[in-house]
mmCIF file of C-alpha atoms in Angstrom:
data_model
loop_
_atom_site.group_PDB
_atom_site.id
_atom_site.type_symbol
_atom_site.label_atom_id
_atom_site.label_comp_id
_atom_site.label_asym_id
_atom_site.label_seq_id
_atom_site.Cartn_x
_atom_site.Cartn_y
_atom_site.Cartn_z
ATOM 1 C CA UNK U 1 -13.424 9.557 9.352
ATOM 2 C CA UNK U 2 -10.766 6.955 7.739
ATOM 3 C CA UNK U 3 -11.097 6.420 4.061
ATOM 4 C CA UNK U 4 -10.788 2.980 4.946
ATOM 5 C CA UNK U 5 -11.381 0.771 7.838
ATOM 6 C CA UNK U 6 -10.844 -2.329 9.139
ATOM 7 C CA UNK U 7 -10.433 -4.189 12.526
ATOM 8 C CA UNK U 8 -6.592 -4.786 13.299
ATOM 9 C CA UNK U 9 -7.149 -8.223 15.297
ATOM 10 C CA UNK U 10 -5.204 -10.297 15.638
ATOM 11 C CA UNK U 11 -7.424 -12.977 14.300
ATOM 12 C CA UNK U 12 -5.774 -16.346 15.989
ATOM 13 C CA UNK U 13 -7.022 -19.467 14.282
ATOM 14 C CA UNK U 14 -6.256 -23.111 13.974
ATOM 15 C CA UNK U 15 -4.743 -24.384 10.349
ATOM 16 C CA UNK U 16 -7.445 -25.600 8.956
ATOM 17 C CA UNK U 17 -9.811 -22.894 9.933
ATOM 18 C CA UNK U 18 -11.922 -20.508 8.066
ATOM 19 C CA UNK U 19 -11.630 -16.820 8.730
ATOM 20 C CA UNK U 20 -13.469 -13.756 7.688
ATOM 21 C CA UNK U 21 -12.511 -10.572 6.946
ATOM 22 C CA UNK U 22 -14.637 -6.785 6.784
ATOM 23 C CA UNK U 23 -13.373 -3.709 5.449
ATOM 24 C CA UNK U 24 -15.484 -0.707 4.953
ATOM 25 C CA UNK U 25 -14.864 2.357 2.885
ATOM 26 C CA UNK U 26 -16.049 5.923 3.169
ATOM 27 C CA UNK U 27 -16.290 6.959 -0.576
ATOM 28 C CA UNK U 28 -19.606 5.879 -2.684
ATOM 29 C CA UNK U 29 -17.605 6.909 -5.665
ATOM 30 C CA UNK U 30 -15.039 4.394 -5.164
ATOM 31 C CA UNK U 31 -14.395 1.849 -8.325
ATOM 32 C CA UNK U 32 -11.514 -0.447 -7.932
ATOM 33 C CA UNK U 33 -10.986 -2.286 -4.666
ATOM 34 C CA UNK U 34 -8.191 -4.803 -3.499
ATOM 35 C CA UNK U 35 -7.065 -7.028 -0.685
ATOM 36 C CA UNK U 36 -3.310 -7.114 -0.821
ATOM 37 C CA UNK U 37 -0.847 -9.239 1.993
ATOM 38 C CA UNK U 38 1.657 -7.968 3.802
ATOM 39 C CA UNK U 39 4.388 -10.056 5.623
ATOM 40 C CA UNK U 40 6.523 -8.456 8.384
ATOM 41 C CA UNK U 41 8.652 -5.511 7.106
ATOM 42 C CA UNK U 42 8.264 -6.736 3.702
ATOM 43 C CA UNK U 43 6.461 -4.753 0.751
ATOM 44 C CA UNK U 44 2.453 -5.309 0.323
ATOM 45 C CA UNK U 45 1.825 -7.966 -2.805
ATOM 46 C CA UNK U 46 -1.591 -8.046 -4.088
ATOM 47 C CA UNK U 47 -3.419 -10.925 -3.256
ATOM 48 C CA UNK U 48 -6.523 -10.618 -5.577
ATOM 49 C CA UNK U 49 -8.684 -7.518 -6.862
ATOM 50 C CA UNK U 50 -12.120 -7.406 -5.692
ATOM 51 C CA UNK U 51 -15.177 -7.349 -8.263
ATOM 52 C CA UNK U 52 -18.780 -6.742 -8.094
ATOM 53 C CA UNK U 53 -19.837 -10.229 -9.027
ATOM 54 C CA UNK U 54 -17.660 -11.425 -6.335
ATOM 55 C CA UNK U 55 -14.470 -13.604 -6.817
ATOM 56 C CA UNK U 56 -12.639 -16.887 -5.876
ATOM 57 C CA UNK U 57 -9.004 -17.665 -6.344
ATOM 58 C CA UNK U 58 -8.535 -21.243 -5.013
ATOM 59 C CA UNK U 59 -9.121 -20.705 -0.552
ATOM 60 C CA UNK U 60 -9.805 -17.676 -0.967
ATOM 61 C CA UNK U 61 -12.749 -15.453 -1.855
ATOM 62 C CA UNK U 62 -13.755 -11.840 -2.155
ATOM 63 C CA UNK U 63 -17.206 -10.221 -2.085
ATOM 64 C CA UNK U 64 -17.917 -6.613 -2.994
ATOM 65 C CA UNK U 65 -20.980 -5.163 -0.827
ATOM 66 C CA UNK U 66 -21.991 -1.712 -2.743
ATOM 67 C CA UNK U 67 -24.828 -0.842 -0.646
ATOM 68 C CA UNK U 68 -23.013 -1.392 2.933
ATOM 69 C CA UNK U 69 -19.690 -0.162 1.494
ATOM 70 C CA UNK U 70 -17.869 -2.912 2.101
ATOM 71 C CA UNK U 71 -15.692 -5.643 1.165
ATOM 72 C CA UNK U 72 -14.899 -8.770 2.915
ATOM 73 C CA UNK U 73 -11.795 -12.027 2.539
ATOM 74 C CA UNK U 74 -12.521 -15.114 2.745
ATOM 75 C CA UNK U 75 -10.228 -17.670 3.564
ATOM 76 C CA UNK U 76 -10.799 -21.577 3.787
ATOM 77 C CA UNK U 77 -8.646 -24.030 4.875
ATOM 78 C CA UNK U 78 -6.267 -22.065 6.855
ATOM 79 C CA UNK U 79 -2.342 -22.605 6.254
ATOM 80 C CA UNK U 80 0.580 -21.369 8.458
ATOM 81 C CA UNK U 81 1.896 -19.800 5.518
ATOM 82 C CA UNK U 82 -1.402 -17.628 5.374
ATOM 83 C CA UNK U 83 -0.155 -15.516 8.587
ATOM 84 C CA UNK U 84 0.235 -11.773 7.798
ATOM 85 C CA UNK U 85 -1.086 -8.643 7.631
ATOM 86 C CA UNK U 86 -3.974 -8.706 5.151
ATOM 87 C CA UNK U 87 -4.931 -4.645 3.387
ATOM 88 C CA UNK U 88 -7.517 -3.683 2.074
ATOM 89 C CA UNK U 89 -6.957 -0.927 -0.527
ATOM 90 C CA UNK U 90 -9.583 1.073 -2.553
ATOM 91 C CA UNK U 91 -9.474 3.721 -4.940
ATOM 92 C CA UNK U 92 -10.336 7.098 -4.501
ATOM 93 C CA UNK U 93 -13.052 7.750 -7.496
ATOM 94 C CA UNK U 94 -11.382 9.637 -9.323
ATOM 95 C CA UNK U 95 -8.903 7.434 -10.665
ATOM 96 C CA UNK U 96 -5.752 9.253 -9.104
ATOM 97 C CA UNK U 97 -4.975 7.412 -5.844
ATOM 98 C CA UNK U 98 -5.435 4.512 -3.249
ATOM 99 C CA UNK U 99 -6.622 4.742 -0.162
ATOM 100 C CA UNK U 100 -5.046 1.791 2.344
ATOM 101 C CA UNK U 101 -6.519 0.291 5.601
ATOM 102 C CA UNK U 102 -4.074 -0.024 8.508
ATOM 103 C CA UNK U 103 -4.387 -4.041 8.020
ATOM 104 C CA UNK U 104 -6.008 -6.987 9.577
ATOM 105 C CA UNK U 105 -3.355 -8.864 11.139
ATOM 106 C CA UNK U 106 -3.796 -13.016 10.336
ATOM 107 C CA UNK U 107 -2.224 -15.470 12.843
ATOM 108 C CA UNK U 108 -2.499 -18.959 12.175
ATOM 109 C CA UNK U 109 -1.450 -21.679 14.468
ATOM 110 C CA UNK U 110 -0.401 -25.236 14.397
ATOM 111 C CA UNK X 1 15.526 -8.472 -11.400
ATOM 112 C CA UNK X 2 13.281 -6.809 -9.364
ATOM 113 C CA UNK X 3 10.370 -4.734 -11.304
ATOM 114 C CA UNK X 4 10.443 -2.085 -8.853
ATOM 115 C CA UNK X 5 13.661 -1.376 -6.638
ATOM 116 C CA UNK X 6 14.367 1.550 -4.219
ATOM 117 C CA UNK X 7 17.585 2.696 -2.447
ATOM 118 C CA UNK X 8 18.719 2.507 0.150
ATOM 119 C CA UNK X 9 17.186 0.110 1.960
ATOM 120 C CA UNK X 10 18.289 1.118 5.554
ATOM 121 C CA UNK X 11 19.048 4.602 6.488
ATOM 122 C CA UNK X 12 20.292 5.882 10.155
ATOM 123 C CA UNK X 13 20.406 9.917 9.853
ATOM 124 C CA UNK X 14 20.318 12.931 12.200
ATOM 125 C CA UNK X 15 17.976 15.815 12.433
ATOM 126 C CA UNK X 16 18.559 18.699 9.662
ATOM 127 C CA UNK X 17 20.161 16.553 7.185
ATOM 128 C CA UNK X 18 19.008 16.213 3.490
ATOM 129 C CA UNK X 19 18.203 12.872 2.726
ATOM 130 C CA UNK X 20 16.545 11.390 -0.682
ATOM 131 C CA UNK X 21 15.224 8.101 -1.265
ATOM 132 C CA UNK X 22 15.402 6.627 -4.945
ATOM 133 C CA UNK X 23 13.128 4.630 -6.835
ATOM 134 C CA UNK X 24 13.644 3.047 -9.811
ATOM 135 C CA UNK X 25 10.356 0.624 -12.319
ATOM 136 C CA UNK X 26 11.555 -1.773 -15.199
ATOM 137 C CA UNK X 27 7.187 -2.274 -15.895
ATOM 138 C CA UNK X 28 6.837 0.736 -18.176
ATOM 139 C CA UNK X 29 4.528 2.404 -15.780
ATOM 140 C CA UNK X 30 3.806 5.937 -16.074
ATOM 141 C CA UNK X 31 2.173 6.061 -12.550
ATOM 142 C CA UNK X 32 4.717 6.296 -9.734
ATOM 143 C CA UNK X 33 3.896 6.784 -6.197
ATOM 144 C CA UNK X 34 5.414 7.512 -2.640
ATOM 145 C CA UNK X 35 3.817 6.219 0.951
ATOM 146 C CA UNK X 36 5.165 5.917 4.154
ATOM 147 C CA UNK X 37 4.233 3.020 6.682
ATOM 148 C CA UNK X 38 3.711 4.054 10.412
ATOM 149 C CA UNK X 39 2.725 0.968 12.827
ATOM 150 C CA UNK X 40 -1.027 1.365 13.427
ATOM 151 C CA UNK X 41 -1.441 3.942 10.864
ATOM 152 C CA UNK X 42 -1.536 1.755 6.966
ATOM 153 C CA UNK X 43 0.250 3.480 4.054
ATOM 154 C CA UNK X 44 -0.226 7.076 3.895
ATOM 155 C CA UNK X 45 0.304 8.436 0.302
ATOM 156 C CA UNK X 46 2.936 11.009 0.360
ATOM 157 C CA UNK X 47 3.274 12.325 -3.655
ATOM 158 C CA UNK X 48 2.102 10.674 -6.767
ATOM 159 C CA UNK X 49 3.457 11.378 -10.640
ATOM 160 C CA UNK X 50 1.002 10.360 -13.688
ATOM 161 C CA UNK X 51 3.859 11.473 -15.781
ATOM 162 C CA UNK X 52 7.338 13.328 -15.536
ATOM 163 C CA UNK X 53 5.670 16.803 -16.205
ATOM 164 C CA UNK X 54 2.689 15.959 -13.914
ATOM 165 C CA UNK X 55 3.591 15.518 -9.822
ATOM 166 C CA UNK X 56 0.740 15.730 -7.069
ATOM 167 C CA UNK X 57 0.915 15.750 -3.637
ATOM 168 C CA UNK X 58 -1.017 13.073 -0.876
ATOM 169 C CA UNK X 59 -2.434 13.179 1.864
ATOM 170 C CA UNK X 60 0.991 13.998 3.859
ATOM 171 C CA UNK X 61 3.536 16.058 1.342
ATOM 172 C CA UNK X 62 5.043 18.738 4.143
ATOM 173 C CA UNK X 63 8.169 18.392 4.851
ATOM 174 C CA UNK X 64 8.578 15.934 1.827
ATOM 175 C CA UNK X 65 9.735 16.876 -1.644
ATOM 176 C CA UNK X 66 9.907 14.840 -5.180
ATOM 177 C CA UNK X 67 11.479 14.312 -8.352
ATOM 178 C CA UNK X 68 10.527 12.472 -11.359
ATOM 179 C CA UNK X 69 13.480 12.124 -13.204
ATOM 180 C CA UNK X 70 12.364 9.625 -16.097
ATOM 181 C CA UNK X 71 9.504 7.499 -16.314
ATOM 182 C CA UNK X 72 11.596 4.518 -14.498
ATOM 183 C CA UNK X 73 12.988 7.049 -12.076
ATOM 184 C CA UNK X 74 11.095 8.721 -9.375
ATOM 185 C CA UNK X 75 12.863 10.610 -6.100
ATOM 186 C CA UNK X 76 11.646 11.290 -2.784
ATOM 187 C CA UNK X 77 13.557 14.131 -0.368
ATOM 188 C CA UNK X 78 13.498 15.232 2.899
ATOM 189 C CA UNK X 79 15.137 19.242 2.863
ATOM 190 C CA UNK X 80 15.453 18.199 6.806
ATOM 191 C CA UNK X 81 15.045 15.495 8.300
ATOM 192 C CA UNK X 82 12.751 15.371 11.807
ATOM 193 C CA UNK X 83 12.220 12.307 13.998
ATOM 194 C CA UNK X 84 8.731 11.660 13.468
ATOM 195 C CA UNK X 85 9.703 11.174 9.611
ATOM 196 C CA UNK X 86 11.066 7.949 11.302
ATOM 197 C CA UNK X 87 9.389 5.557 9.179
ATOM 198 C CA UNK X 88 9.155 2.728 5.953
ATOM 199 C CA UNK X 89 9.209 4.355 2.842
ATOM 200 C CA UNK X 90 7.747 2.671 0.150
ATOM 201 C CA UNK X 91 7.653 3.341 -3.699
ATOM 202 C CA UNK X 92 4.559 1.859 -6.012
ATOM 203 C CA UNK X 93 3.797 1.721 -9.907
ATOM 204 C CA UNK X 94 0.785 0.933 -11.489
ATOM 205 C CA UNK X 95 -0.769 0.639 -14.985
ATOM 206 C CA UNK X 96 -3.734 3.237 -13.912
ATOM 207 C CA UNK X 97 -5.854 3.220 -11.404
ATOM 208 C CA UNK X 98 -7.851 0.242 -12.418
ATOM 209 C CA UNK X 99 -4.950 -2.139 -12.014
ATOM 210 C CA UNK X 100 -2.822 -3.326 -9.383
ATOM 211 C CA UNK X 101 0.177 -1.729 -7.823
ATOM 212 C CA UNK X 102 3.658 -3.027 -7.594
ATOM 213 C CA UNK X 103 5.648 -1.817 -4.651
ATOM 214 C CA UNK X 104 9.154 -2.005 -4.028
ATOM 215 C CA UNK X 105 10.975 -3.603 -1.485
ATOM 216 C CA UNK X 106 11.147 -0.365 0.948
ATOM 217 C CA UNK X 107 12.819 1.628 2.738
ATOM 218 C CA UNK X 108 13.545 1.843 6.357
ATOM 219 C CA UNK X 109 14.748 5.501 7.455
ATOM 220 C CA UNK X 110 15.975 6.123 11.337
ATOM 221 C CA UNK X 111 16.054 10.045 11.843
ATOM 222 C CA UNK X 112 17.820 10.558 15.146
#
């Protein structure tokens, strides 16, 4: 079983849409969780850390699901400039590594 | 200036030959790691160093060797380079484990 998991897509949406991400994780332990972007052959940048309480950082939101194991993105208002590759990354308990999904991959269309 | 840069960027190479991939960190991170990038398949973590003295290996380390030169400086060889080591390379820092990491810009090996 994957650390990590999450469904590749593509997710095709209108600009202006709202679209949902899920990423589950294997590890109960786990203590630090992320959803980074990734744009074609470029390096991952962190888009926003994921805490327990939940988050918002302008369109976009993260929730934290403890019980379920999961995490989930958010995004409102769909822009063009929002297609990529979206990662979820979580840590491995321990403190010593990250553990990376193999992406949800984030079209949005005119 | 980039915070985190790695060289080269593109590398062609044949089977058998020694290749290593630098890294360099301006952040002042003592954690420095090493993933590759297969389509379909995420970042796999290759090696990670806490410190210069203290070097682990990932989830895929055969075949793969490293070197942490300096706290800014952190090395990744293949002895001999196979086909399915055809990949991108990428090089992280973070803070700790709590905290984000900052990856470089990659590295995109060909083995032939």
């Amino acid at each position: 079983r994957k650390e990590v998991e999450q469904d590749p897509g593509p997710f095709n949406v209108p600009e202006g849409a709202t679209v949902a991400f899920n990423c589950t994780y294997s590890n109960s332990a786990s203590q630090s969780f992320f959803w980074y972007r990734q744009d074609c052959r470029k390096e991952p940048k962190l888009l926003m850390s994921v805490y327990s309480s939940g988050n918002e950082d302008g369109r976009f939101t993260a929730q934290l699901n403890r019980a379920s194991q999961y995490i989930s993105l958010l995004i409102r208002d769909s822009k063009l400039s929002d297609s990529a590759t979206y990662l979820c990354v979580v840590n491995d308990g321990n403190f010593n590594k990250f553990y990376f999904g193999s992406g949800t991959k984030l079209n949005v269309k005119p | 200036d980039a915070d985190v840069t790695q060289t080269p960027r593109n590398r062609i190479t044949k089977t058998g030959k020694r290749i290593m991939l630098e890294c360099s960190q301006t952040k002042g991170h003592d954690r420095m790691y090493w993933y590759r990038q297969d389509p379909g398949l995420g970042l796999r973590l290759i090696y990670y160093s806490f410190d210069v003295k203290d070097i682990n290996k990932g989830e895929i380390s055969d075949g793969y060797s490293v070197s942490r030169q300096a706290q800014a400086k952190f090395s990744l060889s293949l002895e001999s380079a196979i086909p399915n080591q055809t990949a991108l390379y990428f090089c992280a820092t973070s803070a700790s484990s709590w905290d984000t990491q900052y990856f470089g810009p990659g590295t995109r090996l060909t083995v032939l």
